[in-house]
Amino acid sequence: MICFGEHLPSSVEIRWPLFFFFLLSVVFAADGSGDDPRRVESSKEVSVETYDKYYNYGELTERLQSLAQKYPHIANLSSIGRSVEGRELWVMRITTDPGTDTPGKPKFKYVGNMHGDETVSRQVLVYLVEYLLAKYGEDQRITELVNSTDIYIMPSMNPDGFEKSTEGDCGGNSGGRNNAKNMDLNRSFPDQFDGTTADSTKIPEVMAVIRWIQEKKFVLSGNLHGGTVVASYPLDDSAYHRQEGYYSRSEDDNLFRYLARVYSSNHPVMKTGMPSCPNSEETFQDGITNGAEWYDVPGGMQDYNYIYGNCLEITMELSCCKYPHASQLSTEWDLNRESLIAYMEKVHIGVRGYVKDAISGAALSNANIVVASNRHNLLTGKFGDYYRLLLPGTYNVTAVATGYTSVTVNGVQVTDGKATELNFTLSPVVPEATVGVPVTTTSASSTSHPNTPSTSSSHSSQTLVIPSDGKKNNPTVPPPAQQPQEFRHHNYFDMDMFLRKYSSEFPSITKLHSIGQSVESRELYVMIISDNPDVHEHGEPEFKYVANMHGNEVVGRELLLNLIEYLCRNYGTNPEVTWLVNNTRIHLMPSLNPDGYEQAIEGDKNGLKGRNNSNNFDLNRNFPDQFTNITEPRQPETVAVMNWLKSTPFVLSANLHGGSLVVNYPFDDSKNGTVHYSTSPDDAVFQQVSRAYSKENPLMHQGHPCEDVYPEEYFKDGIINGAQWYSVSGGMQDWNYLNTNCFEVTIELGCDKYPLAKDLPKYWEQNQRALLQFIHQVHTGVKGTVSDSRDGTGIPNATISVEGINHSVTTAHSGDYWRLLIPGTYSITASALGYEPVMTYATVSKDRAEVVDFRLTRLHSESSDQSPSGPQPTLDQSERELQSLIKELSFDQGLEQLVRMTATESKIHYRDSKDLSSYLRALTLNFPKIAILHSLGQSVEFRTIWALEISNKPEAEPSEPKIRFVAGIHGNAPVGTALLLEFAEFLCFNYGKNPAITKLINETRIFIVPSINPDGREHAVKRQCTSKQGLTNSNGKDLDTDFFGNASQRVVEPQPETRAMMDFIINTHFTLSVALDGGSLVATYPYDKPVQTVENEGTLKYLASVYANNHPKMHFGDTGCSNNGQSSVPDGVMRAAERQSHMGSMKDFSMDFGHCPEITVYTGCCLFPPPEQLPTLWAENKKPLLSMLVEAHKGVRGVVRDRSGKPIVGAVIVLNGGVRVFTVEGGYFHALLAPGGHNIEAVADGYQQQRQKVVVSSYEAANSIIIVLGMDNNIFGLPREFVVAGAAASMTALVVTACITWCVCASKSNRQKDGFHRLRQHRDDYDDEIRLTSIGSKKSLLAHEFQDESESDEETLYANKI
């Protein structure tokens, strides 16, 4: 054996151990897995289980990873998402070949530690994982269970709560029950009675589990808790929500009782029914209880599994003490081991099998499996497989799939033990003219095994549309659909009563609401029909029908009332109706023009009376148009619909009209307004959905409508492109398509606009199947979720684009989307601001939507000179809470919910100068902790100009954003003053009461200047919409033309009001300013002065659009102001100079000298509206004002330091090479930026420049960055080393020259010293010149860096002052 180091010099021998140590260190360092917790680390020996300690998150992770690596053939560890604090939600999958899905294995799951302080379940499930893995191949029972079952075990659903909990805390007093957002996860699931009440951004754990449940289609599940010893089964709550004592029975009540007994009967303590918990005398017969009878739990996970997830789940309470000492864990494992295994085995009872296409043999996923007399259906999985748990008995089972003939098998025998095999083959539906759902029934013949009935072709089958007569040997079919009984014309009051009647009679599937009012104040009713009608359910598409847009076209109005009756009365009995209602949120609006209807006349075939609304405007010519400028004022009915569509993620829609018989699809008009085919990007999709309707109408698809009136008119297949028929500008269907995610067509239902009542039944008969078939079209194309790969949360407003189709859709609030497509293979890309886009391919089939989910990775800020390992900002708890709040309020309904939660009685009114001062003092006296009053100066007539500061901090923090709200610069427009005073009161009154308002005030310095021009206000004329009296101050000066920062541009001294505001703007370093004015309905952004280009215009326009988009009217762009000559402004936003160009504006001064963006909002056409209009104006502006508070926290913020950590004050932050902001005390800066990628550059005298890229999101708080500047080593623009070397060489040459000169001169006269003195003097002068040149060069370099040749004189002067 050769020994390394032998015969080597001693010095080398000593270094060998060091070498090996170094090599070992390198190997271990190279093998590190980084910070990714999802990575399964290198093999570690699994330590022996001691059953006497709890595993914290790190220990749990390490143990599960070690087990997964030790047993890779049957174990696979993955995370389904992350907790609030970023911990993985680990799931161990145990089955053969765990990396793939194979048919024939029912999926089972256990979930533990849902309440973080109920910890026994967490450990017991780890022990179960270890037991199953260790016993596989040794124990026959365990081996068979693992071979035949797809088992998923999640030890901890709430890892954050566990980390907060305290061992030995039996009562749960340590605060670890809820998640890190203080949300009870077992009260945060969608509820069958109340809908979703929890904010999805606060419950990432619940959202992850919901996605998991929907994806996996589990069959059986157990949810493990602590606090007593009992097995609780559904339902967990009821519509009555009685606190306790109400037995809420599910459709599978007997089955649930059986399953609960399986667990309890195998648990030595639970089966006694006497937990004997301290301070409790509770007992449970057989150790089980109905959840709601025990106590009401809305939003629970077990009911969600049953109602929405295909899965039967019960809840097991394992111990009286929630977090017992670790010494008890061994006992708890012994008590629960047999129960856990026995319960898992019950996933194999009942009926199981496959549903396939009879022609192709392809698996039919999402087919319904219906058991007669049981209204709880389940869906087949992706292999067409199903597992229907049933107790022993005889059952009639039906398989139902859209587009296929249903099949029923009678007399299915279920025995005690393994599940009965029952396979279905379904044939595609052959269209029939009969009304009803064709159902093929098959009886099990004697040739089949009694336990495995089949549907082979040897069995006789028939298509039935009549009910069974009830005789034993007759086939069982679902009862025929109940047809509407009310065929009459409903006037407004009759319709109102009808809608309220059905809403009251069917509260579990209906919700009646109004989206607005007509001109004559009639409600614009919408009936929502769905299994959860109150809220948008993640993954469920939104569909709508709108009728009676033209008041005299009434057939659609009556058909939608018929449809409401049909859906309500057949839900739960008719498979098709039940499926549609369970899987679609259906919105039905019977009348968009109730005023016009009241004017119309029965029997009118093709007249015009009642067509328009009460203002005599055609509502289907009143929407914004892509080709034509619609100058008519936007009508209240139109505005209501536009707001409705903006608030709901509709996917598909139809607008029901009359006067012909055809489906008309976009585009409805063309660029030049001529009659020709106007193709939309989704022309093929529109043709497909249009044919889906027309082919189900026995007359429409023939293409020859109204032959007695229009004998030459022909529509192939009963469909037509709108513009090819006739051009319609301002139509609703095109606006839907171009401005929302919704695809809409217009359906003409008959030649007579207002037929006689006796003819209404035939219209229902002709359109019933078509109405239902069109709803089915919403379930085609692709659908899915776009989520953040880091935490699994859905990404709202992400873009879904399809290659080759120039029309994108966006995701809804929780990241879900639907994209209608015709069959084919597509390249689909998901993208979102701040994320890397992801592309994939998807193949779309005909009759169902393909699920395509996207997980996007965040873009990270990139620095040119700073490595990712450099200093990174750390967030404390308060900052994390603020980030979460900003994200919550930035989502679609976040601010809307805040407005509703803080609704109070408004007493807004006008106040003169004296009342204003008293009012502001009253606020400071009543809210001294947050309200401070500052005097900025006085007006010409010596009235005080007040600024109210609202903040909870007595001293300014440089890192906090400062926002300025100002009003009253024109005294004749006092609306802004009234709004800001109401806003101040609103903030003060909600501080300490509403968490969101409290947090915003705590983290923001808010300054409100309600009246800049109090003198003008005193001279204004009340109730005058156009009067200019009071516009100027007492010197007759329009203050908004008096803001000049450069003395060379000012002819006279500024007005005192102007001087006060200029000092205020310069000295306070604001982040954002919002000025309120009147006389129009628009938001403007800088500049007021005429400039050719505006730096950072994208950001300025974005800020103005945030205000406009949160205003219920402004974003439509219809000013409605006849007094100013402006009728339409795109999106309600414009550059200020385009409205009225002038010099010396406050907005421009704020930009140029305050380095703060300011937008001016004109709140209404009337300058001084009547006081009774103020509550409406406050309601319109409350949400936009709040949105500005939220927006002040976005963009990019950070600190600039040198390499020693010292902050650099006065550093220049250049945004996208143009706009500049400056660091303040502490080196802090904050700049608002539009969503997207931006380049920022930090420059400071004496330091190297630093460039960095940042990504700004529209719904997240400001990116926080640290910029470290190194000293500038350049001299005269050259490297310091080069200059030093050159100087040294020069000095050497100079010394040599001096020596030579001295030697020469020494031989001459005795004037040597004087000569040397002169030489030294000249050199000193030369050095002085070098220093002066250096200073001058640096100044010129800095000036050159920021000097823009297009700058005004005042900008140039200010830049040179840097």
Coordinates of N, CA and C in Angstrom, one line a residue, residues 706-868:
C706 N -88.2 35.9 -41.5 CA -89.1 37.0 -41.8 C -89.3 37.1 -43.4
E707 N -89.6 35.9 -44.0 CA -89.7 35.9 -45.4 C -90.9 36.8 -46.0
D708 N -91.9 37.0 -45.1 CA -92.9 37.9 -45.6 C -92.5 39.4 -45.6
V709 N -91.5 39.7 -44.8 CA -91.1 41.1 -44.7 C -89.8 41.3 -45.5
Y710 N -88.8 40.4 -45.3 CA -87.6 40.5 -46.1 C -87.4 39.2 -46.9
P711 N -88.1 39.1 -48.0 CA -88.0 37.8 -48.7 C -86.6 37.5 -49.3
E712 N -85.8 38.5 -49.5 CA -84.5 38.2 -50.1 C -83.4 37.9 -49.1
E713 N -83.7 38.1 -47.8 CA -82.7 38.0 -46.8 C -82.4 36.6 -46.5
Y714 N -81.1 36.3 -46.4 CA -80.6 34.9 -46.1 C -79.4 34.9 -45.3
F715 N -79.4 34.2 -44.2 CA -78.2 34.1 -43.4 C -77.8 32.6 -43.3
K716 N -76.6 32.3 -43.9 CA -76.1 30.9 -43.9 C -75.9 30.4 -42.5
D717 N -76.5 29.3 -42.2 CA -76.5 28.7 -40.8 C -77.1 29.5 -39.8
G718 N -77.8 30.6 -40.2 CA -78.5 31.4 -39.2 C -77.6 32.3 -38.5
I719 N -76.4 32.7 -39.0 CA -75.5 33.6 -38.4 C -75.0 34.6 -39.4
I720 N -74.5 35.8 -38.9 CA -74.0 36.8 -39.8 C -73.0 37.7 -39.0
N721 N -72.0 38.2 -39.7 CA -71.1 39.2 -39.2 C -71.9 40.5 -39.1
G722 N -71.8 41.2 -38.0 CA -72.6 42.4 -37.8 C -72.5 43.4 -38.9
A723 N -71.2 43.8 -39.2 CA -71.0 44.9 -40.2 C -71.4 44.4 -41.6
Q724 N -71.3 43.1 -41.8 CA -71.8 42.6 -43.1 C -73.3 42.7 -43.3
W725 N -74.0 42.7 -42.2 CA -75.5 42.8 -42.2 C -75.8 44.3 -42.3
Y726 N -75.4 45.1 -41.3 CA -75.5 46.6 -41.4 C -74.6 47.1 -40.3
S727 N -74.0 48.3 -40.5 CA -73.0 48.8 -39.6 C -73.7 49.5 -38.4
V728 N -73.1 49.1 -37.2 CA -73.7 49.7 -36.0 C -72.5 50.3 -35.2
S729 N -72.5 51.6 -35.0 CA -71.4 52.2 -34.2 C -72.0 52.4 -32.8
G730 N -71.1 52.2 -31.8 CA -71.5 52.4 -30.4 C -72.3 51.2 -29.8
G731 N -72.1 50.0 -30.4 CA -72.8 48.8 -30.0 C -72.2 48.2 -28.7
M732 N -73.0 47.5 -28.0 CA -72.6 46.9 -26.8 C -71.7 45.6 -27.0
Q733 N -72.0 44.9 -28.1 CA -71.2 43.6 -28.2 C -69.7 43.9 -28.6
D734 N -69.5 44.9 -29.4 CA -68.1 45.2 -29.7 C -67.4 45.8 -28.5
W735 N -68.1 46.6 -27.7 CA -67.4 47.1 -26.5 C -67.0 46.0 -25.5
N736 N -67.9 45.0 -25.4 CA -67.6 43.9 -24.5 C -66.3 43.3 -25.0
Y737 N -66.1 43.0 -26.2 CA -65.0 42.3 -26.7 C -63.7 43.1 -26.6
L738 N -63.8 44.4 -26.9 CA -62.6 45.2 -27.0 C -62.1 45.7 -25.6
N739 N -63.0 45.8 -24.6 CA -62.7 46.4 -23.4 C -62.7 45.5 -22.2
T740 N -63.2 44.3 -22.3 CA -63.2 43.3 -21.2 C -62.8 41.9 -21.8
N741 N -62.8 40.9 -21.0 CA -62.5 39.6 -21.4 C -63.7 38.9 -22.1
C742 N -64.8 39.6 -22.2 CA -66.0 38.9 -22.6 C -66.3 38.9 -24.1
F743 N -66.6 37.7 -24.6 CA -67.0 37.5 -26.0 C -68.6 37.6 -26.0
E744 N -69.1 38.6 -26.8 CA -70.6 38.7 -26.8 C -71.1 38.7 -28.2
V745 N -72.2 38.1 -28.4 CA -72.9 38.1 -29.7 C -74.3 38.7 -29.5
T746 N -74.9 39.1 -30.5 CA -76.3 39.6 -30.5 C -77.2 38.6 -31.2
I747 N -78.3 38.2 -30.4 CA -79.2 37.2 -31.0 C -80.6 37.9 -31.2
E748 N -81.0 37.8 -32.5 CA -82.3 38.3 -32.9 C -83.3 37.1 -32.8
L749 N -84.3 37.3 -31.9 CA -85.1 36.1 -31.5 C -86.4 35.9 -32.3
G750 N -86.8 36.9 -33.1 CA -88.0 36.7 -33.9 C -88.3 37.9 -34.7
C751 N -89.2 37.7 -35.7 CA -89.5 38.8 -36.6 C -90.4 39.9 -36.0
D752 N -91.2 39.5 -35.0 CA -92.1 40.4 -34.3 C -91.4 40.9 -33.1
K753 N -91.3 42.2 -32.9 CA -90.6 42.8 -31.8 C -91.4 42.6 -30.5
Y754 N -92.7 42.8 -30.6 CA -93.5 42.7 -29.4 C -94.7 41.8 -29.7
P755 N -94.5 40.5 -29.8 CA -95.6 39.6 -30.1 C -96.6 39.5 -29.1
L756 N -97.8 38.9 -29.5 CA -98.9 38.8 -28.5 C -98.5 37.7 -27.4
A757 N -99.1 37.9 -26.3 CA -98.7 37.0 -25.2 C -99.0 35.5 -25.5
K758 N -100.0 35.3 -26.3 CA -100.4 33.9 -26.6 C -99.3 33.2 -27.4
D759 N -98.4 33.9 -28.0 CA -97.4 33.3 -28.8 C -96.1 33.0 -28.0
L760 N -96.0 33.5 -26.8 CA -94.8 33.3 -26.0 C -94.4 31.9 -25.8
P761 N -95.3 30.9 -25.6 CA -94.9 29.5 -25.4 C -94.0 29.0 -26.6
K762 N -94.4 29.4 -27.8 CA -93.6 28.8 -28.9 C -92.2 29.4 -29.0
Y763 N -92.0 30.6 -28.5 CA -90.7 31.2 -28.4 C -89.8 30.4 -27.4
W764 N -90.4 30.0 -26.3 CA -89.7 29.2 -25.3 C -89.3 27.9 -26.0
E765 N -90.3 27.3 -26.6 CA -90.1 25.9 -27.2 C -88.9 26.0 -28.3
Q766 N -88.9 27.1 -29.0 CA -87.9 27.2 -30.1 C -86.5 27.5 -29.5
N767 N -86.4 28.2 -28.4 CA -85.1 28.7 -27.9 C -84.6 28.0 -26.6
Q768 N -85.4 27.1 -26.0 CA -84.9 26.5 -24.7 C -83.6 25.8 -24.9
R769 N -83.5 24.9 -25.9 CA -82.2 24.1 -26.1 C -81.1 25.1 -26.5
A770 N -81.4 26.1 -27.3 CA -80.4 27.0 -27.7 C -79.8 27.8 -26.6
L771 N -80.7 28.3 -25.7 CA -80.2 29.0 -24.5 C -79.3 28.2 -23.7
L772 N -79.6 26.9 -23.5 CA -78.7 26.1 -22.6 C -77.4 25.8 -23.4
Q773 N -77.6 25.5 -24.6 CA -76.4 25.1 -25.4 C -75.4 26.2 -25.5
F774 N -75.9 27.4 -25.6 CA -75.0 28.6 -25.6 C -74.2 28.8 -24.3
I775 N -74.9 28.5 -23.2 CA -74.2 28.5 -21.9 C -73.1 27.5 -21.9
H776 N -73.3 26.3 -22.4 CA -72.3 25.3 -22.5 C -71.0 25.8 -23.1
Q777 N -71.1 26.8 -24.1 CA -69.9 27.2 -24.8 C -68.9 27.9 -23.9
V778 N -69.3 28.4 -22.8 CA -68.4 29.0 -21.9 C -67.4 28.0 -21.3
H779 N -67.7 26.7 -21.5 CA -66.8 25.7 -21.0 C -65.9 25.1 -22.1
T780 N -65.6 25.9 -23.1 CA -64.7 25.4 -24.2 C -63.5 26.2 -24.2
G781 N -62.5 25.8 -24.9 CA -61.2 26.5 -25.0 C -60.2 26.1 -24.0
V782 N -59.6 27.0 -23.3 CA -58.6 26.7 -22.3 C -59.0 27.6 -21.0
K783 N -58.6 27.0 -19.9 CA -58.8 27.7 -18.6 C -57.7 27.3 -17.7
G784 N -57.5 28.0 -16.6 CA -56.5 27.7 -15.7 C -56.2 28.8 -14.7
T785 N -55.0 28.7 -14.1 CA -54.6 29.7 -13.1 C -53.2 30.1 -13.4
V786 N -52.9 31.4 -13.3 CA -51.6 32.0 -13.4 C -51.2 32.3 -11.9
S787 N -50.1 31.7 -11.4 CA -49.7 31.9 -10.0 C -48.3 32.2 -9.9
D788 N -47.9 32.7 -8.8 CA -46.5 33.0 -8.4 C -45.8 31.8 -8.0
S789 N -44.7 31.5 -8.7 CA -44.0 30.2 -8.4 C -43.4 30.2 -7.0
R790 N -43.2 31.4 -6.4 CA -42.6 31.5 -5.1 C -43.6 31.1 -4.0
D791 N -44.8 31.7 -4.0 CA -45.7 31.4 -2.9 C -47.0 30.8 -3.4
G792 N -47.2 30.6 -4.7 CA -48.4 29.9 -5.2 C -49.6 30.8 -5.2
T793 N -49.5 32.1 -4.9 CA -50.7 33.0 -4.9 C -51.0 33.3 -6.4
G794 N -52.3 33.5 -6.6 CA -52.7 33.8 -8.0 C -52.3 35.2 -8.4
I795 N -52.0 35.4 -9.6 CA -51.5 36.7 -10.1 C -52.7 37.4 -10.9
P796 N -53.2 38.5 -10.4 CA -54.3 39.1 -11.1 C -53.8 39.9 -12.3
N797 N -54.6 40.2 -13.2 CA -54.3 41.0 -14.4 C -53.1 40.5 -15.2
A798 N -52.8 39.2 -15.1 CA -51.8 38.6 -16.0 C -52.4 38.5 -17.3
T799 N -51.6 38.5 -18.4 CA -52.1 38.5 -19.7 C -51.9 37.1 -20.3
I800 N -53.0 36.6 -20.9 CA -53.0 35.3 -21.6 C -53.1 35.6 -23.1
S801 N -52.0 35.4 -23.8 CA -52.0 35.6 -25.3 C -51.8 34.3 -26.1
V802 N -52.4 34.3 -27.2 CA -52.4 33.1 -28.1 C -51.7 33.5 -29.4
E803 N -50.7 32.8 -29.7 CA -49.9 33.1 -30.9 C -50.8 33.1 -32.2
G804 N -50.8 34.1 -33.0 CA -51.6 34.2 -34.2 C -52.9 34.8 -34.0
I805 N -53.3 35.1 -32.7 CA -54.6 35.8 -32.5 C -54.3 37.1 -31.7
N806 N -54.6 38.2 -32.3 CA -54.2 39.5 -31.8 C -55.3 40.0 -30.8
H807 N -55.6 39.2 -29.8 CA -56.5 39.6 -28.8 C -56.2 38.8 -27.5
S808 N -55.9 39.5 -26.4 CA -55.5 38.8 -25.2 C -56.6 38.9 -24.2
V809 N -56.6 38.0 -23.2 CA -57.5 38.2 -22.0 C -56.6 38.3 -20.8
T810 N -57.2 38.7 -19.7 CA -56.4 38.8 -18.5 C -57.0 38.0 -17.4
T811 N -56.2 37.7 -16.3 CA -56.7 36.9 -15.2 C -57.5 37.7 -14.3
A812 N -58.4 36.9 -13.6 CA -59.2 37.6 -12.6 C -58.5 37.8 -11.3
H813 N -59.2 38.2 -10.2 CA -58.6 38.6 -9.0 C -57.7 37.5 -8.4
S814 N -58.1 36.3 -8.4 CA -57.3 35.2 -7.8 C -56.4 34.5 -8.8
G815 N -56.2 35.0 -10.0 CA -55.3 34.5 -11.0 C -55.9 33.5 -12.0
D816 N -57.3 33.3 -11.9 CA -57.9 32.3 -12.8 C -58.3 33.0 -14.1
Y817 N -58.3 32.2 -15.2 CA -58.6 32.8 -16.5 C -59.4 31.8 -17.3
W818 N -60.1 32.3 -18.4 CA -60.7 31.4 -19.4 C -60.5 32.1 -20.7
R819 N -60.2 31.3 -21.7 CA -59.9 31.8 -23.0 C -60.6 30.9 -24.1
L820 N -61.7 31.4 -24.7 CA -62.4 30.6 -25.6 C -61.6 30.4 -26.9
L821 N -61.6 29.2 -27.4 CA -60.8 28.8 -28.6 C -61.6 27.7 -29.3
I822 N -61.4 27.6 -30.6 CA -61.9 26.5 -31.4 C -60.9 25.4 -31.3
P823 N -61.4 24.1 -31.6 CA -60.4 23.0 -31.5 C -59.2 23.2 -32.3
G824 N -58.0 22.8 -31.7 CA -56.8 22.9 -32.4 C -55.6 23.0 -31.4
T825 N -54.4 23.1 -31.9 CA -53.3 23.2 -31.0 C -52.7 24.6 -31.1
Y826 N -52.4 25.2 -29.9 CA -52.1 26.6 -29.8 C -50.8 26.8 -28.9
S827 N -50.1 27.8 -29.3 CA -49.0 28.3 -28.4 C -49.6 29.4 -27.6
I828 N -49.6 29.2 -26.3 CA -50.2 30.1 -25.3 C -49.1 30.7 -24.4
T829 N -49.2 32.0 -24.1 CA -48.2 32.6 -23.3 C -48.9 33.4 -22.2
A830 N -48.4 33.2 -21.0 CA -48.8 34.0 -19.8 C -47.7 34.9 -19.4
S831 N -48.1 36.2 -19.2 CA -47.1 37.2 -18.8 C -47.8 38.1 -17.8
A832 N -46.9 38.7 -17.0 CA -47.4 39.7 -16.0 C -46.2 40.6 -15.7
L833 N -46.6 41.8 -15.3 CA -45.5 42.8 -15.0 C -44.7 42.3 -13.8
G834 N -43.4 42.3 -13.9 CA -42.6 41.8 -12.8 C -42.3 40.4 -12.9
Y835 N -42.7 39.7 -13.9 CA -42.5 38.2 -14.0 C -41.9 37.8 -15.4
E836 N -41.2 36.7 -15.4 CA -40.8 36.1 -16.7 C -42.0 35.5 -17.3
P837 N -42.2 35.8 -18.6 CA -43.3 35.1 -19.3 C -43.1 33.6 -19.5
V838 N -44.2 32.9 -19.6 CA -44.1 31.4 -19.8 C -44.9 31.0 -21.0
M839 N -44.4 30.2 -21.9 CA -45.1 29.8 -23.0 C -45.3 28.3 -23.0
T840 N -46.4 27.8 -23.4 CA -46.7 26.3 -23.5 C -47.6 26.1 -24.7
Y841 N -47.7 24.8 -25.0 CA -48.6 24.4 -26.1 C -49.8 23.7 -25.5
A842 N -51.0 23.9 -26.1 CA -52.2 23.2 -25.6 C -53.0 22.8 -26.8
T843 N -53.6 21.6 -26.6 CA -54.5 21.1 -27.7 C -55.9 21.2 -27.1
V844 N -56.8 21.9 -27.8 CA -58.1 22.2 -27.4 C -59.1 21.2 -28.1
S845 N -59.9 20.6 -27.3 CA -60.9 19.7 -27.9 C -62.3 20.4 -28.1
K846 N -63.3 19.7 -28.5 CA -64.5 20.4 -28.9 C -65.4 20.7 -27.7
D847 N -65.6 19.8 -26.8 CA -66.7 19.9 -25.8 C -66.3 20.2 -24.4
R848 N -65.0 20.5 -24.1 CA -64.6 20.9 -22.8 C -63.4 21.8 -22.8
A849 N -63.2 22.5 -21.7 CA -62.0 23.4 -21.7 C -60.8 22.6 -21.2
E850 N -59.7 22.8 -21.9 CA -58.4 22.3 -21.5 C -57.8 23.1 -20.4
V851 N -57.4 22.4 -19.3 CA -56.8 23.1 -18.2 C -55.3 23.4 -18.4
V852 N -54.9 24.6 -18.4 CA -53.5 25.0 -18.7 C -53.2 26.0 -17.6
D853 N -52.4 25.6 -16.6 CA -51.9 26.4 -15.5 C -50.5 27.0 -15.8
F854 N -50.3 28.1 -15.3 CA -49.0 28.8 -15.4 C -48.4 29.1 -14.1
R855 N -47.1 28.9 -13.8 CA -46.5 29.4 -12.6 C -45.3 30.3 -13.1
L856 N -45.4 31.6 -12.8 CA -44.5 32.5 -13.2 C -43.4 32.9 -12.2
T857 N -42.2 33.1 -12.6 CA -41.1 33.5 -11.8 C -40.9 35.0 -11.8
R858 N -40.7 35.5 -10.6 CA -40.5 37.0 -10.5 C -39.2 37.4 -11.2
L859 N -39.2 38.6 -11.8 CA -38.0 39.2 -12.2 C -37.4 39.9 -11.0
H860 N -36.0 39.9 -11.0 CA -35.3 40.5 -9.8 C -34.6 41.7 -10.3
S861 N -34.4 42.6 -9.4 CA -33.7 43.8 -9.8 C -32.3 43.5 -10.1
E862 N -31.7 44.1 -11.1 CA -30.3 43.8 -11.5 C -29.5 45.1 -11.4
S863 N -28.3 44.9 -10.8 CA -27.4 46.0 -10.6 C -26.2 45.8 -11.5
S864 N -25.7 46.9 -12.1 CA -24.5 46.7 -12.9 C -23.2 46.6 -12.1
D865 N -23.2 47.1 -10.9 CA -22.0 47.1 -10.1 C -22.1 46.4 -8.8
Q866 N -23.3 45.9 -8.5 CA -23.5 45.3 -7.2 C -24.0 43.9 -7.4
S867 N -23.3 43.0 -6.8 CA -23.6 41.6 -6.9 C -24.9 41.2 -6.1
P868 N -25.6 40.2 -6.5 CA -26.8 39.8 -5.7 C -26.5 39.5 -4.3

